[in-house]
PDB file of C-alpha atoms in Angstrom:
ATOM      1  CA  UNK A  45     -26.543 -53.956 -49.367  1.00 85.00           C
ATOM      2  CA  UNK A  46     -25.204 -50.997 -51.241  1.00 89.00           C
ATOM      3  CA  UNK A  47     -24.121 -51.522 -54.849  1.00 93.00           C
ATOM      4  CA  UNK A  48     -21.071 -49.859 -56.361  1.00 96.00           C
ATOM      5  CA  UNK A  49     -20.550 -49.790 -60.117  1.00 97.00           C
ATOM      6  CA  UNK A  50     -17.444 -48.525 -61.812  1.00 98.00           C
ATOM      7  CA  UNK A  51     -16.921 -47.682 -65.448  1.00 97.00           C
ATOM      8  CA  UNK A  52     -15.251 -48.336 -67.715  1.00 98.00           C
ATOM      9  CA  UNK A  53     -13.964 -51.743 -66.608  1.00 97.00           C
ATOM     10  CA  UNK A  54     -10.879 -51.386 -68.796  1.00 97.00           C
ATOM     11  CA  UNK A  55      -9.115 -48.386 -70.232  1.00 97.00           C
ATOM     12  CA  UNK A  56      -6.027 -48.182 -72.406  1.00 97.00           C
ATOM     13  CA  UNK A  57      -4.335 -44.824 -72.929  1.00 96.00           C
ATOM     14  CA  UNK A  58      -1.275 -43.375 -74.512  1.00 97.00           C
ATOM     15  CA  UNK A  59       1.046 -41.499 -72.208  1.00 97.00           C
ATOM     16  CA  UNK A  60      -0.062 -37.886 -71.913  1.00 97.00           C
ATOM     17  CA  UNK A  61      -3.768 -38.546 -72.433  1.00 98.00           C
ATOM     18  CA  UNK A  62      -6.503 -37.547 -70.007  1.00 97.00           C
ATOM     19  CA  UNK A  63      -9.196 -39.835 -68.620  1.00 97.00           C
ATOM     20  CA  UNK A  64     -12.301 -39.880 -66.447  1.00 98.00           C
ATOM     21  CA  UNK A  65     -13.318 -42.826 -64.301  1.00 98.00           C
ATOM     22  CA  UNK A  66     -16.818 -43.064 -62.899  1.00 98.00           C
ATOM     23  CA  UNK A  67     -18.283 -44.596 -59.755  1.00 98.00           C
ATOM     24  CA  UNK A  68     -22.042 -44.938 -59.213  1.00 98.00           C
ATOM     25  CA  UNK A  69     -23.499 -46.058 -55.899  1.00 96.00           C
ATOM     26  CA  UNK A  70     -26.989 -47.155 -55.067  1.00 95.00           C
ATOM     27  CA  UNK A  71     -27.646 -45.406 -51.756  1.00 92.00           C
ATOM     28  CA  UNK A  72     -26.526 -42.479 -49.642  1.00 90.00           C
ATOM     29  CA  UNK A  73     -23.051 -42.887 -48.169  1.00 89.00           C
ATOM     30  CA  UNK A  74     -21.030 -41.429 -45.331  1.00 87.00           C
ATOM     31  CA  UNK A  75     -17.661 -42.088 -46.880  1.00 90.00           C
ATOM     32  CA  UNK A  76     -16.262 -42.475 -50.362  1.00 95.00           C
ATOM     33  CA  UNK A  77     -12.653 -43.220 -51.160  1.00 96.00           C
ATOM     34  CA  UNK A  78     -10.653 -43.747 -54.331  1.00 98.00           C
ATOM     35  CA  UNK A  79      -7.719 -46.153 -54.341  1.00 97.00           C
ATOM     36  CA  UNK A  80      -5.052 -47.103 -56.811  1.00 97.00           C
ATOM     37  CA  UNK A  81      -3.855 -50.692 -56.697  1.00 96.00           C
ATOM     38  CA  UNK A  82      -0.416 -50.778 -58.232  1.00 91.00           C
ATOM     39  CA  UNK A  83       1.076 -53.778 -60.057  1.00 88.00           C
ATOM     40  CA  UNK A  84       2.609 -54.991 -56.775  1.00 89.00           C
ATOM     41  CA  UNK A  85      -0.842 -55.208 -55.221  1.00 92.00           C
ATOM     42  CA  UNK A  86      -0.577 -52.282 -52.829  1.00 93.00           C
ATOM     43  CA  UNK A  87      -3.701 -50.183 -52.259  1.00 94.00           C
ATOM     44  CA  UNK A  88      -2.795 -46.523 -52.349  1.00 94.00           C
ATOM     45  CA  UNK A  89      -5.213 -43.964 -50.924  1.00 94.00           C
ATOM     46  CA  UNK A  90      -5.940 -41.333 -53.549  1.00 97.00           C
ATOM     47  CA  UNK A  91      -8.874 -39.395 -52.193  1.00 97.00           C
ATOM     48  CA  UNK A  92     -11.234 -39.374 -49.280  1.00 95.00           C
ATOM     49  CA  UNK A  93     -14.161 -37.534 -50.833  1.00 96.00           C
ATOM     50  CA  UNK A  94     -17.694 -38.095 -49.496  1.00 93.00           C
ATOM     51  CA  UNK A  95     -18.710 -34.877 -51.275  1.00 94.00           C
ATOM     52  CA  UNK A  96     -17.215 -31.979 -53.191  1.00 96.00           C
ATOM     53  CA  UNK A  97     -14.052 -31.704 -55.252  1.00 98.00           C
ATOM     54  CA  UNK A  98     -10.410 -32.304 -54.412  1.00 97.00           C
ATOM     55  CA  UNK A  99      -7.219 -32.113 -56.400  1.00 98.00           C
ATOM     56  CA  UNK A 100      -3.830 -33.664 -55.883  1.00 97.00           C
ATOM     57  CA  UNK A 101      -1.349 -32.955 -58.634  1.00 97.00           C
ATOM     58  CA  UNK A 102      -2.529 -34.519 -61.883  1.00 97.00           C
ATOM     59  CA  UNK A 103      -5.419 -36.244 -60.168  1.00 98.00           C
ATOM     60  CA  UNK A 104      -8.694 -34.762 -59.080  1.00 98.00           C
ATOM     61  CA  UNK A 105     -11.995 -36.152 -57.885  1.00 98.00           C
ATOM     62  CA  UNK A 106     -15.549 -34.951 -57.598  1.00 98.00           C
ATOM     63  CA  UNK A 107     -18.387 -36.551 -55.668  1.00 97.00           C
ATOM     64  CA  UNK A 108     -21.994 -35.476 -56.168  1.00 97.00           C
ATOM     65  CA  UNK A 109     -23.570 -37.197 -53.202  1.00 93.00           C
ATOM     66  CA  UNK A 110     -27.127 -36.146 -54.032  1.00 94.00           C
ATOM     67  CA  UNK A 111     -26.848 -37.835 -57.423  1.00 96.00           C
ATOM     68  CA  UNK A 112     -24.860 -40.795 -56.090  1.00 97.00           C
ATOM     69  CA  UNK A 113     -21.789 -40.702 -58.240  1.00 98.00           C
ATOM     70  CA  UNK A 114     -18.134 -39.818 -58.112  1.00 98.00           C
ATOM     71  CA  UNK A 115     -15.608 -39.078 -60.836  1.00 98.00           C
ATOM     72  CA  UNK A 116     -11.846 -39.489 -60.828  1.00 98.00           C
ATOM     73  CA  UNK A 117      -9.908 -37.417 -63.355  1.00 98.00           C
ATOM     74  CA  UNK A 118      -6.397 -38.300 -64.432  1.00 98.00           C
ATOM     75  CA  UNK A 119      -4.628 -35.724 -66.554  1.00 97.00           C
ATOM     76  CA  UNK A 120      -1.409 -36.106 -68.540  1.00 98.00           C
ATOM     77  CA  UNK A 121      -1.292 -39.805 -67.715  1.00 97.00           C
ATOM     78  CA  UNK A 122       2.020 -41.543 -67.102  1.00 97.00           C
ATOM     79  CA  UNK A 123       2.979 -45.214 -67.324  1.00 96.00           C
ATOM     80  CA  UNK A 124       3.198 -45.278 -63.535  1.00 94.00           C
ATOM     81  CA  UNK A 125      -0.534 -44.541 -63.405  1.00 96.00           C
ATOM     82  CA  UNK A 126      -1.210 -48.061 -64.663  1.00 95.00           C
ATOM     83  CA  UNK A 127      -3.055 -50.379 -62.333  1.00 95.00           C
ATOM     84  CA  UNK A 128      -6.553 -50.824 -60.995  1.00 97.00           C
ATOM     85  CA  UNK A 129      -8.561 -47.921 -59.625  1.00 98.00           C
ATOM     86  CA  UNK A 130     -11.144 -48.735 -56.995  1.00 97.00           C
ATOM     87  CA  UNK A 131     -13.980 -46.712 -55.625  1.00 97.00           C
ATOM     88  CA  UNK A 132     -15.165 -47.741 -52.152  1.00 96.00           C
ATOM     89  CA  UNK A 133     -18.106 -46.483 -50.134  1.00 94.00           C
ATOM     90  CA  UNK A 134     -19.316 -46.807 -46.588  1.00 89.00           C
ATOM     91  CA  UNK A 135     -22.693 -46.462 -44.991  1.00 81.00           C
ATOM     92  CA  UNK A 136     -22.551 -45.856 -41.268  1.00 71.00           C
ATOM     93  CA  UNK A 137     -25.446 -48.279 -40.758  1.00 69.00           C
ATOM     94  CA  UNK A 138     -23.190 -51.063 -42.038  1.00 62.00           C
ATOM     95  CA  UNK A 139     -20.466 -50.279 -39.540  1.00 64.00           C
ATOM     96  CA  UNK A 140     -17.193 -49.285 -41.100  1.00 71.00           C
ATOM     97  CA  UNK A 141     -17.104 -51.938 -43.798  1.00 83.00           C
ATOM     98  CA  UNK A 142     -16.090 -50.416 -47.088  1.00 89.00           C
ATOM     99  CA  UNK A 143     -17.927 -51.765 -50.127  1.00 92.00           C
ATOM    100  CA  UNK A 144     -15.654 -51.773 -53.144  1.00 95.00           C
ATOM    101  CA  UNK A 145     -16.526 -51.509 -56.788  1.00 95.00           C
ATOM    102  CA  UNK A 146     -15.018 -53.967 -59.239  1.00 95.00           C
ATOM    103  CA  UNK A 147     -12.440 -51.473 -60.349  1.00 96.00           C
ATOM    104  CA  UNK A 148     -11.181 -49.915 -63.566  1.00 97.00           C
ATOM    105  CA  UNK A 149      -8.080 -51.536 -65.045  1.00 97.00           C
ATOM    106  CA  UNK A 150      -5.987 -48.718 -66.497  1.00 97.00           C
ATOM    107  CA  UNK A 151      -3.075 -49.348 -68.830  1.00 97.00           C
ATOM    108  CA  UNK A 152      -0.947 -46.412 -69.915  1.00 97.00           C
ATOM    109  CA  UNK A 153       1.346 -47.163 -72.823  1.00 97.00           C
ATOM    110  CA  UNK A 154       4.541 -45.206 -73.513  1.00 95.00           C
TER     111      UNK A 154
ATOM    112  CA  UNK B 192       5.056 -41.379 -40.809  1.00 84.00           C
ATOM    113  CA  UNK B 193       1.456 -42.451 -40.273  1.00 84.00           C
ATOM    114  CA  UNK B 194       1.056 -45.950 -41.589  1.00 94.00           C
ATOM    115  CA  UNK B 195      -0.371 -49.437 -41.355  1.00 97.00           C
ATOM    116  CA  UNK B 196       2.199 -52.195 -41.521  1.00 97.00           C
ATOM    117  CA  UNK B 197       1.738 -55.882 -42.192  1.00 98.00           C
ATOM    118  CA  UNK B 198       4.077 -58.832 -41.892  1.00 98.00           C
ATOM    119  CA  UNK B 199       4.986 -60.927 -43.659  1.00 97.00           C
ATOM    120  CA  UNK B 200       4.405 -59.410 -47.087  1.00 96.00           C
ATOM    121  CA  UNK B 201       4.671 -62.776 -48.813  1.00 97.00           C
ATOM    122  CA  UNK B 202       4.132 -66.233 -47.389  1.00 97.00           C
ATOM    123  CA  UNK B 203       3.984 -69.701 -48.874  1.00 97.00           C
ATOM    124  CA  UNK B 204       2.872 -72.395 -46.469  1.00 96.00           C
ATOM    125  CA  UNK B 205       1.346 -75.853 -46.386  1.00 97.00           C
ATOM    126  CA  UNK B 206      -2.132 -76.979 -45.461  1.00 97.00           C
ATOM    127  CA  UNK B 207      -2.715 -77.190 -41.730  1.00 97.00           C
ATOM    128  CA  UNK B 208       0.324 -75.269 -40.526  1.00 97.00           C
ATOM    129  CA  UNK B 209      -0.842 -72.505 -38.221  1.00 97.00           C
ATOM    130  CA  UNK B 210       0.208 -68.997 -39.162  1.00 97.00           C
ATOM    131  CA  UNK B 211      -0.258 -65.429 -38.008  1.00 98.00           C
ATOM    132  CA  UNK B 212      -0.221 -62.289 -40.110  1.00 98.00           C
ATOM    133  CA  UNK B 213       0.556 -59.250 -38.028  1.00 98.00           C
ATOM    134  CA  UNK B 214      -0.942 -55.782 -38.479  1.00 98.00           C
ATOM    135  CA  UNK B 215       0.095 -52.649 -36.686  1.00 98.00           C
ATOM    136  CA  UNK B 216      -0.908 -48.985 -36.977  1.00 97.00           C
ATOM    137  CA  UNK B 217       0.729 -45.933 -35.436  1.00 96.00           C
ATOM    138  CA  UNK B 218      -2.195 -43.507 -35.739  1.00 95.00           C
ATOM    139  CA  UNK B 219      -3.972 -44.357 -32.464  1.00 95.00           C
ATOM    140  CA  UNK B 220      -6.945 -45.597 -34.461  1.00 95.00           C
ATOM    141  CA  UNK B 221      -9.770 -47.347 -32.666  1.00 94.00           C
ATOM    142  CA  UNK B 222     -11.125 -49.253 -35.664  1.00 93.00           C
ATOM    143  CA  UNK B 223      -9.179 -51.974 -37.470  1.00 95.00           C
ATOM    144  CA  UNK B 224     -10.233 -54.626 -39.937  1.00 95.00           C
ATOM    145  CA  UNK B 225      -9.040 -57.364 -42.253  1.00 97.00           C
ATOM    146  CA  UNK B 226     -10.012 -57.856 -45.891  1.00 97.00           C
ATOM    147  CA  UNK B 227      -9.154 -60.486 -48.427  1.00 97.00           C
ATOM    148  CA  UNK B 228      -8.996 -59.886 -52.158  1.00 97.00           C
ATOM    149  CA  UNK B 229      -9.714 -62.606 -54.679  1.00 96.00           C
ATOM    150  CA  UNK B 230     -10.079 -62.450 -58.467  1.00 92.00           C
ATOM    151  CA  UNK B 231     -13.698 -62.037 -59.439  1.00 88.00           C
ATOM    152  CA  UNK B 232     -14.806 -61.597 -55.840  1.00 89.00           C
ATOM    153  CA  UNK B 233     -13.235 -58.255 -55.021  1.00 90.00           C
ATOM    154  CA  UNK B 234     -12.349 -57.209 -51.487  1.00 93.00           C
ATOM    155  CA  UNK B 235     -14.339 -58.782 -48.683  1.00 93.00           C
ATOM    156  CA  UNK B 236     -14.144 -58.062 -44.992  1.00 93.00           C
ATOM    157  CA  UNK B 237     -13.043 -60.926 -42.740  1.00 96.00           C
ATOM    158  CA  UNK B 238     -13.133 -59.468 -39.222  1.00 96.00           C
ATOM    159  CA  UNK B 239     -13.159 -56.069 -37.640  1.00 94.00           C
ATOM    160  CA  UNK B 240     -12.453 -54.532 -34.260  1.00 94.00           C
ATOM    161  CA  UNK B 241     -14.060 -51.412 -32.857  1.00 91.00           C
ATOM    162  CA  UNK B 242     -11.562 -51.117 -30.016  1.00 91.00           C
ATOM    163  CA  UNK B 243      -9.379 -53.123 -27.691  1.00 93.00           C
ATOM    164  CA  UNK B 244     -10.965 -56.476 -26.791  1.00 92.00           C
ATOM    165  CA  UNK B 245     -13.920 -55.795 -29.126  1.00 92.00           C
ATOM    166  CA  UNK B 246     -14.008 -57.826 -32.327  1.00 94.00           C
ATOM    167  CA  UNK B 247     -16.727 -59.030 -34.662  1.00 93.00           C
ATOM    168  CA  UNK B 248     -17.199 -61.063 -37.814  1.00 94.00           C
ATOM    169  CA  UNK B 249     -17.244 -59.538 -41.240  1.00 92.00           C
ATOM    170  CA  UNK B 250     -18.543 -61.170 -44.388  1.00 91.00           C
ATOM    171  CA  UNK B 251     -16.144 -64.120 -44.637  1.00 96.00           C
ATOM    172  CA  UNK B 252     -14.867 -65.048 -41.144  1.00 97.00           C
ATOM    173  CA  UNK B 253     -14.745 -68.848 -41.513  1.00 97.00           C
ATOM    174  CA  UNK B 254     -11.281 -70.266 -40.935  1.00 97.00           C
ATOM    175  CA  UNK B 255      -9.889 -67.123 -39.340  1.00 98.00           C
ATOM    176  CA  UNK B 256      -9.372 -65.791 -35.841  1.00 98.00           C
ATOM    177  CA  UNK B 257      -8.363 -62.358 -34.611  1.00 98.00           C
ATOM    178  CA  UNK B 258      -7.422 -60.705 -31.350  1.00 96.00           C
ATOM    179  CA  UNK B 259      -7.123 -57.101 -30.205  1.00 97.00           C
ATOM    180  CA  UNK B 260      -5.131 -56.981 -27.009  1.00 97.00           C
ATOM    181  CA  UNK B 261      -3.515 -53.652 -27.789  1.00 96.00           C
ATOM    182  CA  UNK B 262      -4.908 -50.697 -29.671  1.00 96.00           C
ATOM    183  CA  UNK B 263      -2.153 -50.647 -32.274  1.00 97.00           C
ATOM    184  CA  UNK B 264      -2.100 -54.371 -33.175  1.00 98.00           C
ATOM    185  CA  UNK B 265      -4.666 -56.592 -34.845  1.00 98.00           C
ATOM    186  CA  UNK B 266      -3.210 -59.968 -35.880  1.00 98.00           C
ATOM    187  CA  UNK B 267      -4.990 -62.368 -38.214  1.00 98.00           C
ATOM    188  CA  UNK B 268      -4.649 -66.012 -37.263  1.00 98.00           C
ATOM    189  CA  UNK B 269      -5.173 -68.996 -39.526  1.00 98.00           C
ATOM    190  CA  UNK B 270      -5.298 -72.009 -37.208  1.00 96.00           C
ATOM    191  CA  UNK B 271      -5.357 -74.605 -39.987  1.00 97.00           C
ATOM    192  CA  UNK B 272      -4.851 -72.956 -43.366  1.00 98.00           C
ATOM    193  CA  UNK B 273      -6.393 -74.516 -46.454  1.00 98.00           C
ATOM    194  CA  UNK B 274      -5.761 -73.839 -50.151  1.00 97.00           C
ATOM    195  CA  UNK B 275      -8.986 -71.805 -50.423  1.00 97.00           C
ATOM    196  CA  UNK B 276      -7.387 -69.260 -48.114  1.00 98.00           C
ATOM    197  CA  UNK B 277      -4.796 -68.463 -50.741  1.00 98.00           C
ATOM    198  CA  UNK B 278      -5.413 -64.771 -51.244  1.00 98.00           C
ATOM    199  CA  UNK B 279      -4.145 -61.220 -50.909  1.00 98.00           C
ATOM    200  CA  UNK B 280      -4.858 -59.906 -47.418  1.00 98.00           C
ATOM    201  CA  UNK B 281      -5.166 -56.309 -46.323  1.00 98.00           C
ATOM    202  CA  UNK B 282      -5.343 -54.775 -42.899  1.00 98.00           C
ATOM    203  CA  UNK B 283      -7.057 -51.407 -42.560  1.00 96.00           C
ATOM    204  CA  UNK B 284      -7.636 -48.859 -39.836  1.00 95.00           C
ATOM    205  CA  UNK B 285      -9.601 -45.688 -39.222  1.00 92.00           C
ATOM    206  CA  UNK B 286     -10.025 -43.290 -36.351  1.00 90.00           C
ATOM    207  CA  UNK B 287     -13.286 -44.773 -35.195  1.00 80.00           C
ATOM    208  CA  UNK B 288     -16.122 -46.908 -36.497  1.00 72.00           C
ATOM    209  CA  UNK B 289     -18.624 -44.094 -36.164  1.00 71.00           C
ATOM    210  CA  UNK B 290     -18.789 -41.071 -38.361  1.00 66.00           C
ATOM    211  CA  UNK B 291     -17.136 -40.555 -41.653  1.00 72.00           C
ATOM    212  CA  UNK B 292     -13.407 -41.147 -41.447  1.00 85.00           C
ATOM    213  CA  UNK B 293     -10.834 -42.115 -44.006  1.00 89.00           C
ATOM    214  CA  UNK B 294      -9.619 -45.696 -43.897  1.00 91.00           C
ATOM    215  CA  UNK B 295      -5.940 -46.511 -44.356  1.00 94.00           C
ATOM    216  CA  UNK B 296      -4.725 -49.796 -45.762  1.00 96.00           C
ATOM    217  CA  UNK B 297      -1.581 -51.777 -45.175  1.00 96.00           C
ATOM    218  CA  UNK B 298       0.644 -52.912 -48.061  1.00 96.00           C
ATOM    219  CA  UNK B 299      -0.944 -56.349 -48.277  1.00 97.00           C
ATOM    220  CA  UNK B 300       0.149 -59.909 -47.529  1.00 98.00           C
ATOM    221  CA  UNK B 301       0.177 -62.372 -50.379  1.00 97.00           C
ATOM    222  CA  UNK B 302      -0.527 -65.824 -48.938  1.00 98.00           C
ATOM    223  CA  UNK B 303      -0.255 -69.099 -50.804  1.00 98.00           C
ATOM    224  CA  UNK B 304      -1.393 -72.313 -49.140  1.00 98.00           C
ATOM    225  CA  UNK B 305      -0.339 -75.505 -50.888  1.00 97.00           C
TER     226      UNK B 305
END
């Protein structure tokens, strides 16, 4: 099956810093999503981005499908950004099962 | 508001006592699925449903049952829960199985089986 690798596994920032999270995947995909899992365990949809670039406030994401990677940018980080960020991909040949990466644990200190 | 809801959000139960976790979506989505999340194992799909009365096994279906009698609801049934089913459960939905569509997740159900 498809492999999804995220880096870095852990990231500690001071409030106000910027960061880039990376997601590499091993095969072509039909769907790529970024999620934020908050400390209460909820999975929050950040981006649906099988290709191209999107921005939503302080967050933006870019997927280069031909090179099989996606980047999530967090600018001016806040303590509420803490949590785990997951990249998940889907290949239509595998039905609609999303394959998740192992996540990046982000801690933003005040 | 478009959303996926799950109930209960937290549940502590004992081995062997049947339970049902409900999932409902208000987006008229055809596709629904259940995942479980465990430390070190990530999120794994349990069951999925392509439409009403159509369900199929995911990666870890043992010990679970599902039904899809209505388009909006997709309950997860544990007939005889065991401690290894202690986990965080998520329900998800998308417009259809085919094509590239965003998937939406419920808030999660944290289950503890003692």
